[in-house]
């Protein structure tokens, strides 16, 4: 007699986006056709070609961090903390876990760039004031796994804890690997997602040098158009989103509201170019087929395909 395979469900959501600082406001503006892309406010964009961005307006993390901790955490970590708090509450969980529940809960939050704003701030301090003026919190603030670490400290989660760092796929990998952690019995719950704060003059300058960003500066809301023949690049934007992933039996025992079930996950590499996928989408096709095989789902049952459509001319 074999044990039934473990199943993983989603029981909570959290978000911080240019459309709103929670799931409800983000969703309501999204379905109403709203855009979070505006002229850049975070810095003077006159020296770069792309002068639009998706920035989170009116962000406030003071309900999660005190004034001292706000100064010791980069913006990407603050986003992750706020989104994670919302996801915990949405899942009907306490703000802080205790006992066996804490031991059985992990955190896996992806970030491609980590604390870029802090990194560049500290580089400027080194250049103008010398190394003795660097913050002792410099390194902890910029490393990409700090979002996962600080969320664990905030929530009490003592299970698996690390970060996925894989550019645009970071959050997707984080959710997939968190799913696998529950399947293999390493956790009963995982808080998973991604957080990014790339709207900085150096980052935007770097992407502009690659000619990867849209220069439709006079049409912010219409600048990102991935399936349009006239697309000219993507738009830098910041934000975070987190999910509570939970083993089905665990969710049922505590009476959690199940939002969806995760059934399959797979990842591949093209081993092609740094900035372009292999021709014909071979890697994406292999990953999709493998995920469907693991989920035991036929292609005829697929209702929606969410494309990694970057809006660059190459696609």
Tab-separated table of C-alpha atoms in Angstrom:
chain	number	residue	atom	x	y	z
A	1	UNK	CA	0.000	0.000	0.000
A	2	UNK	CA	1.434	3.374	-1.003
A	3	UNK	CA	0.735	6.767	0.476
A	4	UNK	CA	-1.418	9.164	-1.501
A	5	UNK	CA	0.702	11.856	-3.227
A	6	UNK	CA	0.757	15.176	-1.429
A	7	UNK	CA	-1.225	18.020	-2.969
A	8	UNK	CA	-0.429	21.718	-2.727
A	9	UNK	CA	-2.966	24.544	-2.647
A	10	UNK	CA	-2.894	28.331	-2.437
A	11	UNK	CA	-4.612	29.771	0.625
A	12	UNK	CA	-3.406	33.384	0.785
A	13	UNK	CA	-2.356	36.286	-1.444
A	14	UNK	CA	-0.395	39.484	-0.914
A	15	UNK	CA	0.733	42.213	-3.304
A	16	UNK	CA	2.444	45.585	-3.541
A	17	UNK	CA	2.252	46.991	-7.076
A	18	UNK	CA	2.170	50.254	-9.033
A	19	UNK	CA	-1.617	49.782	-9.122
A	20	UNK	CA	-2.029	49.481	-5.350
A	21	UNK	CA	-0.426	48.442	-2.104
A	22	UNK	CA	-2.625	45.380	-1.593
A	23	UNK	CA	-4.375	42.697	-3.614
A	24	UNK	CA	-7.821	44.322	-3.596
A	25	UNK	CA	-6.733	47.714	-4.920
A	26	UNK	CA	-4.381	46.141	-7.452
A	27	UNK	CA	-7.082	43.831	-8.785
A	28	UNK	CA	-9.805	46.476	-8.972
A	29	UNK	CA	-7.595	48.822	-10.981
A	30	UNK	CA	-6.327	45.986	-13.157
A	31	UNK	CA	-9.777	44.777	-14.237
A	32	UNK	CA	-10.815	48.398	-14.797
A	33	UNK	CA	-7.991	48.745	-17.320
A	34	UNK	CA	-5.818	50.962	-15.152
A	35	UNK	CA	-2.104	51.478	-15.759
A	36	UNK	CA	0.618	51.884	-13.154
A	37	UNK	CA	3.154	53.242	-15.655
A	38	UNK	CA	3.861	56.957	-15.318
A	39	UNK	CA	6.673	59.464	-15.886
A	40	UNK	CA	9.590	58.480	-13.658
A	41	UNK	CA	9.593	60.098	-10.207
A	42	UNK	CA	12.314	58.149	-8.357
A	43	UNK	CA	15.129	60.042	-10.079
A	44	UNK	CA	15.747	62.648	-12.769
A	45	UNK	CA	15.378	60.597	-15.977
A	46	UNK	CA	16.671	63.276	-18.350
A	47	UNK	CA	19.954	61.400	-18.933
A	48	UNK	CA	18.342	58.102	-19.990
A	49	UNK	CA	16.241	57.253	-23.022
A	50	UNK	CA	13.380	55.590	-21.125
A	51	UNK	CA	11.721	58.122	-18.820
A	52	UNK	CA	8.724	56.112	-17.665
A	53	UNK	CA	8.388	53.480	-14.955
A	54	UNK	CA	5.993	51.511	-12.807
A	55	UNK	CA	6.502	52.922	-9.310
A	56	UNK	CA	4.535	52.121	-6.153
A	57	UNK	CA	2.958	55.400	-4.981
A	58	UNK	CA	2.443	56.149	-1.318
A	59	UNK	CA	4.175	53.016	-0.062
A	60	UNK	CA	4.369	52.745	3.739
A	61	UNK	CA	5.874	49.799	5.631
A	62	UNK	CA	5.568	51.331	9.103
A	63	UNK	CA	2.895	48.799	10.129
A	64	UNK	CA	5.448	46.020	9.599
A	65	UNK	CA	8.745	47.704	10.566
A	66	UNK	CA	9.606	50.299	13.198
A	67	UNK	CA	11.616	53.402	12.257
A	68	UNK	CA	14.966	51.793	13.047
A	69	UNK	CA	14.229	48.670	11.007
A	70	UNK	CA	12.933	50.751	8.105
A	71	UNK	CA	16.402	52.289	7.811
A	72	UNK	CA	18.010	48.846	7.929
A	73	UNK	CA	15.970	47.223	5.159
A	74	UNK	CA	16.123	47.957	1.457
A	75	UNK	CA	12.923	48.828	-0.367
A	76	UNK	CA	12.695	45.363	-1.984
A	77	UNK	CA	12.707	43.750	1.461
A	78	UNK	CA	10.093	46.203	2.711
A	79	UNK	CA	7.858	45.305	-0.231
A	80	UNK	CA	8.255	41.601	0.560
A	81	UNK	CA	7.403	42.146	4.222
A	82	UNK	CA	4.218	44.081	3.450
A	83	UNK	CA	3.047	41.596	0.798
A	84	UNK	CA	3.817	38.673	3.106
A	85	UNK	CA	1.863	40.181	5.993
A	86	UNK	CA	-1.162	40.527	3.725
A	87	UNK	CA	-0.808	36.937	2.484
A	88	UNK	CA	-0.594	35.606	6.043
A	89	UNK	CA	-3.732	37.450	7.106
A	90	UNK	CA	-5.549	36.493	3.893
A	91	UNK	CA	-4.799	32.841	4.663
A	92	UNK	CA	-6.298	33.181	8.143
A	93	UNK	CA	-2.905	32.829	9.808
A	94	UNK	CA	-1.574	34.868	12.725
A	95	UNK	CA	1.039	37.527	12.031
A	96	UNK	CA	3.586	35.343	13.815
A	97	UNK	CA	3.708	31.547	13.868
A	98	UNK	CA	4.645	29.504	16.922
A	99	UNK	CA	5.629	25.933	17.796
A	100	UNK	CA	5.255	23.129	15.273
A	101	UNK	CA	3.506	25.447	12.806
A	102	UNK	CA	6.574	27.682	12.694
A	103	UNK	CA	8.902	24.702	12.231
A	104	UNK	CA	6.813	23.418	9.315
A	105	UNK	CA	6.658	26.738	7.433
A	106	UNK	CA	9.328	28.021	5.058
A	107	UNK	CA	9.950	31.165	3.021
A	108	UNK	CA	11.209	31.375	-0.562
A	109	UNK	CA	11.123	34.815	-2.159
A	110	UNK	CA	12.887	35.482	-5.439
A	111	UNK	CA	14.652	38.678	-6.473
A	112	UNK	CA	16.730	39.163	-9.576
A	113	UNK	CA	18.530	42.312	-8.434
A	114	UNK	CA	18.133	42.483	-4.664
A	115	UNK	CA	18.911	45.793	-2.978
A	116	UNK	CA	20.015	47.857	-5.976
A	117	UNK	CA	19.016	51.241	-4.439
A	118	UNK	CA	21.088	50.546	-1.323
A	119	UNK	CA	24.005	49.213	-3.365
A	120	UNK	CA	24.255	52.362	-5.466
A	121	UNK	CA	23.766	54.615	-2.447
A	122	UNK	CA	26.658	52.929	-0.657
A	123	UNK	CA	28.886	53.073	-3.760
A	124	UNK	CA	28.310	56.837	-3.838
A	125	UNK	CA	29.189	57.103	-0.134
A	126	UNK	CA	32.425	55.149	-0.725
A	127	UNK	CA	33.351	57.458	-3.606
A	128	UNK	CA	32.619	60.724	-1.825
A	129	UNK	CA	33.204	60.016	1.872
A	130	UNK	CA	35.382	56.921	2.029
A	131	UNK	CA	34.931	53.304	3.169
A	132	UNK	CA	34.753	54.194	6.853
A	133	UNK	CA	31.377	55.840	6.198
A	134	UNK	CA	29.769	52.722	4.722
A	135	UNK	CA	26.778	51.366	6.627
A	136	UNK	CA	27.400	48.211	8.685
A	137	UNK	CA	24.053	47.037	7.271
A	138	UNK	CA	25.199	47.520	3.668
A	139	UNK	CA	25.772	43.852	2.805
A	140	UNK	CA	22.720	42.447	4.650
A	141	UNK	CA	20.545	45.056	2.937
A	142	UNK	CA	21.578	44.215	-0.630
A	143	UNK	CA	21.815	40.412	-0.793
A	144	UNK	CA	18.863	38.848	-2.581
A	145	UNK	CA	18.010	36.289	0.113
A	146	UNK	CA	17.450	39.019	2.705
A	147	UNK	CA	13.771	39.317	1.756
A	148	UNK	CA	13.248	35.653	2.654
A	149	UNK	CA	15.290	36.064	5.819
A	150	UNK	CA	13.473	39.143	7.071
A	151	UNK	CA	10.069	37.644	6.277
A	152	UNK	CA	11.045	34.586	8.315
A	153	UNK	CA	12.102	36.802	11.223
A	154	UNK	CA	8.815	38.705	10.977
A	155	UNK	CA	6.561	35.644	10.704
A	156	UNK	CA	8.541	33.200	12.848
A	157	UNK	CA	8.782	30.703	9.964
A	158	UNK	CA	11.633	28.290	10.750
A	159	UNK	CA	11.376	25.943	7.755
A	160	UNK	CA	13.350	26.022	4.483
A	161	UNK	CA	14.588	29.537	3.721
A	162	UNK	CA	16.443	30.751	0.651
A	163	UNK	CA	16.016	32.836	-2.502
A	164	UNK	CA	15.675	32.213	-6.209
A	165	UNK	CA	17.852	34.560	-8.266
A	166	UNK	CA	17.107	34.062	-11.957
A	167	UNK	CA	16.263	37.441	-13.498
A	168	UNK	CA	12.654	37.644	-14.720
A	169	UNK	CA	11.990	34.047	-13.672
A	170	UNK	CA	12.974	34.570	-10.015
A	171	UNK	CA	9.463	34.653	-8.554
A	172	UNK	CA	8.275	31.823	-10.788
A	173	UNK	CA	11.185	29.652	-9.712
A	174	UNK	CA	10.577	30.590	-6.069
A	175	UNK	CA	6.944	29.475	-6.235
A	176	UNK	CA	7.848	26.301	-8.105
A	177	UNK	CA	10.607	25.301	-5.711
A	178	UNK	CA	8.384	26.094	-2.718
A	179	UNK	CA	5.757	23.818	-4.255
A	180	UNK	CA	8.354	21.053	-4.580
A	181	UNK	CA	9.469	21.554	-0.961
A	182	UNK	CA	5.928	20.812	0.216
A	183	UNK	CA	5.546	17.853	-2.151
A	184	UNK	CA	8.656	16.165	-0.766
A	185	UNK	CA	7.580	16.794	2.829
A	186	UNK	CA	10.144	19.428	3.796
A	187	UNK	CA	7.360	21.850	4.768
A	188	UNK	CA	3.614	21.988	5.316
A	189	UNK	CA	3.383	25.647	4.329
A	190	UNK	CA	5.610	27.918	2.249
A	191	UNK	CA	5.391	31.662	1.832
A	192	UNK	CA	6.616	32.197	-1.735
A	193	UNK	CA	6.812	34.908	-4.363
A	194	UNK	CA	9.058	37.704	-5.545
A	195	UNK	CA	10.098	41.287	-4.866
A	196	UNK	CA	11.957	43.760	-7.051
A	197	UNK	CA	12.930	47.452	-6.973
A	198	UNK	CA	14.768	48.161	-10.237
A	199	UNK	CA	13.602	51.754	-10.745
A	200	UNK	CA	17.009	53.346	-10.190
A	201	UNK	CA	18.985	55.500	-12.603
A	202	UNK	CA	21.806	52.957	-12.851
A	203	UNK	CA	19.496	50.018	-13.560
A	204	UNK	CA	17.401	51.976	-16.031
A	205	UNK	CA	20.612	53.266	-17.616
A	206	UNK	CA	21.897	49.716	-17.994
A	207	UNK	CA	18.702	48.455	-19.594
A	208	UNK	CA	18.648	51.540	-21.826
A	209	UNK	CA	22.186	50.751	-22.972
A	210	UNK	CA	20.889	47.317	-23.992
A	211	UNK	CA	18.094	49.068	-25.925
A	212	UNK	CA	15.662	46.883	-24.025
A	213	UNK	CA	13.363	49.610	-22.661
A	214	UNK	CA	10.439	51.355	-24.289
A	215	UNK	CA	11.008	54.981	-25.231
A	216	UNK	CA	7.320	55.816	-25.668
A	217	UNK	CA	7.782	58.502	-23.049
A	218	UNK	CA	4.778	60.487	-24.274
A	219	UNK	CA	2.455	57.487	-23.879
A	220	UNK	CA	3.244	55.764	-20.551
A	221	UNK	CA	0.019	53.744	-20.398
A	222	UNK	CA	0.529	52.439	-23.942
A	223	UNK	CA	4.261	51.826	-23.744
A	224	UNK	CA	4.218	48.140	-22.807
A	225	UNK	CA	2.638	46.312	-25.751
A	226	UNK	CA	4.197	42.834	-25.972
A	227	UNK	CA	2.008	41.466	-28.756
A	228	UNK	CA	2.026	44.604	-30.904
A	229	UNK	CA	4.101	44.714	-34.098
A	230	UNK	CA	5.355	48.150	-33.043
A	231	UNK	CA	6.614	47.116	-29.596
A	232	UNK	CA	9.880	48.790	-28.641
A	233	UNK	CA	10.823	47.443	-25.215
A	234	UNK	CA	9.660	46.769	-21.692
A	235	UNK	CA	9.167	49.206	-18.813
A	236	UNK	CA	11.047	49.017	-15.521
A	237	UNK	CA	8.617	48.534	-12.651
A	238	UNK	CA	8.794	47.681	-8.973
A	239	UNK	CA	6.629	45.604	-6.670
A	240	UNK	CA	6.161	42.338	-4.827
A	241	UNK	CA	3.682	39.484	-4.708
A	242	UNK	CA	3.506	36.534	-2.336
A	243	UNK	CA	1.424	33.398	-1.924
A	244	UNK	CA	0.757	31.032	0.942
A	245	UNK	CA	1.287	27.525	-0.418
A	246	UNK	CA	-0.043	24.772	1.786
A	247	UNK	CA	-0.345	21.003	1.830
A	248	UNK	CA	-4.007	20.246	1.150
A	249	UNK	CA	-4.628	18.153	4.255
A	250	UNK	CA	-3.019	20.805	6.440
A	251	UNK	CA	-5.229	23.474	4.884
A	252	UNK	CA	-8.360	21.383	5.369
A	253	UNK	CA	-7.572	20.620	9.003
A	254	UNK	CA	-7.360	24.293	9.881
A	255	UNK	CA	-10.398	25.227	7.781
A	256	UNK	CA	-8.491	27.392	5.311
A	257	UNK	CA	-10.173	28.820	2.226
A	258	UNK	CA	-8.564	27.196	-0.817
A	259	UNK	CA	-8.078	29.608	-3.721
A	260	UNK	CA	-6.408	27.262	-6.206
A	261	UNK	CA	-4.302	24.116	-6.492
A	262	UNK	CA	-0.774	23.871	-7.889
A	263	UNK	CA	-0.446	20.657	-9.866
A	264	UNK	CA	2.842	20.725	-11.761
A	265	UNK	CA	6.106	22.615	-12.120
A	266	UNK	CA	9.177	22.235	-14.293
A	267	UNK	CA	12.200	24.320	-15.241
A	268	UNK	CA	14.647	24.133	-18.134
A	269	UNK	CA	17.509	26.184	-19.575
A	270	UNK	CA	18.051	27.102	-23.217
A	271	UNK	CA	21.871	27.252	-22.872
A	272	UNK	CA	21.758	29.745	-25.741
A	273	UNK	CA	22.336	33.498	-25.262
A	274	UNK	CA	22.308	35.742	-22.193
A	275	UNK	CA	19.552	38.017	-23.482
A	276	UNK	CA	17.635	35.927	-26.027
A	277	UNK	CA	15.847	32.567	-25.826
A	278	UNK	CA	16.646	29.780	-28.241
A	279	UNK	CA	14.761	29.941	-31.564
A	280	UNK	CA	11.384	28.268	-31.633
A	281	UNK	CA	10.799	28.332	-27.884
A	282	UNK	CA	12.297	24.881	-27.386
A	283	UNK	CA	13.110	25.372	-23.697
A	284	UNK	CA	9.701	26.786	-22.839
A	285	UNK	CA	8.046	23.922	-24.683
A	286	UNK	CA	10.064	21.286	-22.812
A	287	UNK	CA	9.318	22.911	-19.450
A	288	UNK	CA	5.608	23.184	-20.246
A	289	UNK	CA	5.369	19.581	-21.363
A	290	UNK	CA	7.216	18.350	-18.289
A	291	UNK	CA	4.998	20.385	-15.944
A	292	UNK	CA	1.875	18.981	-17.600
A	293	UNK	CA	3.252	15.444	-17.392
A	294	UNK	CA	3.972	15.829	-13.687
A	295	UNK	CA	0.488	17.263	-13.157
A	296	UNK	CA	-1.074	14.503	-15.284
A	297	UNK	CA	-2.913	17.105	-17.317
A	298	UNK	CA	-3.489	16.846	-21.062
A	299	UNK	CA	-2.816	19.849	-23.279
A	300	UNK	CA	-6.519	19.857	-24.222
A	301	UNK	CA	-7.337	20.801	-20.623
A	302	UNK	CA	-5.258	24.001	-20.650
A	303	UNK	CA	-7.427	27.129	-20.637
A	304	UNK	CA	-4.846	29.917	-20.269
A	305	UNK	CA	-1.208	30.326	-21.272
A	306	UNK	CA	0.649	33.177	-19.565
A	307	UNK	CA	3.511	34.216	-21.834
A	308	UNK	CA	6.836	35.667	-20.781
A	309	UNK	CA	6.264	38.447	-23.286
A	310	UNK	CA	8.925	41.078	-22.704
A	311	UNK	CA	7.679	43.625	-25.258
A	312	UNK	CA	11.150	43.874	-26.813
A	313	UNK	CA	11.324	43.784	-30.633
A	314	UNK	CA	12.855	40.291	-30.458
A	315	UNK	CA	9.929	39.152	-28.307
